[in-house]
Tab-separated table of C-alpha atoms in Angstrom:
chain	number	residue	atom	x	y	z
A	611	THR	CA	-7.601	5.616	11.453
A	612	SER	CA	-8.765	2.465	9.744
A	613	HIS	CA	-6.282	2.686	6.895
A	614	VAL	CA	-3.172	0.570	6.435
A	615	LYS	CA	-0.149	2.393	5.038
A	616	ILE	CA	2.706	0.452	3.464
A	617	THR	CA	5.824	1.047	1.397
A	618	LEU	CA	6.105	-1.003	-1.775
A	619	GLU	CA	9.560	-1.921	-3.031
A	620	ALA	CA	10.262	-3.287	-6.499
A	621	MET	CA	12.987	-5.800	-7.185
A	622	ASP	CA	15.152	-2.961	-8.551
A	623	GLY	CA	14.822	-1.054	-5.251
A	624	ALA	CA	12.303	1.545	-6.467
A	625	ARG	CA	9.832	2.495	-3.717
A	626	LEU	CA	6.248	3.703	-3.717
A	627	ASP	CA	3.915	4.562	-0.860
A	628	GLY	CA	0.765	2.482	-0.669
A	629	ILE	CA	-2.483	2.707	1.267
A	630	ALA	CA	-5.418	0.373	1.790
A	631	PHE	CA	-8.463	2.334	2.904
A	632	ARG	CA	-10.736	0.824	5.596
A	633	ALA	CA	-8.428	-2.221	5.781
A	634	ALA	CA	-7.506	-2.230	9.478
A	635	ASP	CA	-8.873	-5.327	11.206
A	636	THR	CA	-9.641	-7.021	7.874
A	637	ALA	CA	-8.007	-9.988	6.130
A	638	LEU	CA	-6.396	-7.586	3.636
A	639	GLY	CA	-5.004	-5.349	6.369
A	640	ASP	CA	-3.668	-8.309	8.337
A	641	PHE	CA	-2.037	-9.730	5.205
A	642	LEU	CA	-0.348	-6.415	4.367
A	643	LEU	CA	0.851	-5.807	7.922
A	644	ASN	CA	2.184	-9.351	8.382
A	645	GLY	CA	3.660	-9.647	4.889
A	646	ARG	CA	6.694	-7.429	5.400
A	647	GLY	CA	9.552	-8.558	3.176
A	648	GLN	CA	7.415	-11.022	1.226
A	649	THR	CA	6.829	-10.903	-2.504
A	650	MET	CA	3.174	-10.096	-3.222
A	651	HIS	CA	0.804	-9.568	-6.096
A	652	LEU	CA	-1.166	-6.345	-5.594
A	653	ALA	CA	-4.247	-5.019	-7.343
A	654	GLY	CA	-5.145	-1.351	-7.123
A	655	THR	CA	-4.836	2.061	-8.687
A	656	LEU	CA	-2.314	4.875	-8.766
A	657	SER	CA	-3.467	8.209	-7.419
A	658	LEU	CA	-2.047	11.637	-6.744
A	659	ASP	CA	-2.100	12.474	-3.042
A	660	HIS	CA	-1.755	16.091	-1.897
A	661	TRP	CA	-0.370	15.870	1.635
A	662	GLN	CA	0.845	19.021	3.393
A	663	GLY	CA	0.803	20.873	0.086
A	664	SER	CA	3.103	18.408	-1.709
A	665	PRO	CA	1.757	16.191	-4.468
A	666	ARG	CA	2.979	12.590	-4.443
A	667	VAL	CA	2.007	9.399	-6.190
A	668	GLN	CA	0.605	6.586	-4.065
A	669	PHE	CA	-0.771	3.135	-4.791
A	670	ARG	CA	-4.286	2.453	-3.494
A	671	VAL	CA	-4.337	-1.236	-2.628
A	672	LEU	CA	-7.633	-2.988	-3.399
A	673	ASP	CA	-6.468	-6.600	-3.014
A	674	ALA	CA	-3.309	-8.587	-2.389
A	675	ALA	CA	-2.086	-12.169	-2.570
A	676	LYS	CA	1.161	-13.957	-1.797
A	677	ALA	CA	3.300	-14.472	-4.886
A	678	PRO	CA	4.374	-18.053	-5.606
């Protein structure tokens, strides 16, 4: 698969699954995979994913940058 899956965590501890389609072996994919634990700015959209019959909200990452 060429997708990068991540878990987003807000400062209050809330979590949300995220995915960047066709991001493996790209600058975006590398940034997401190597940015664990860092504060980031993310651009994307929310979508409803139906996986194994269960609907869940996920964030589709379109771009990301390190937060100052």
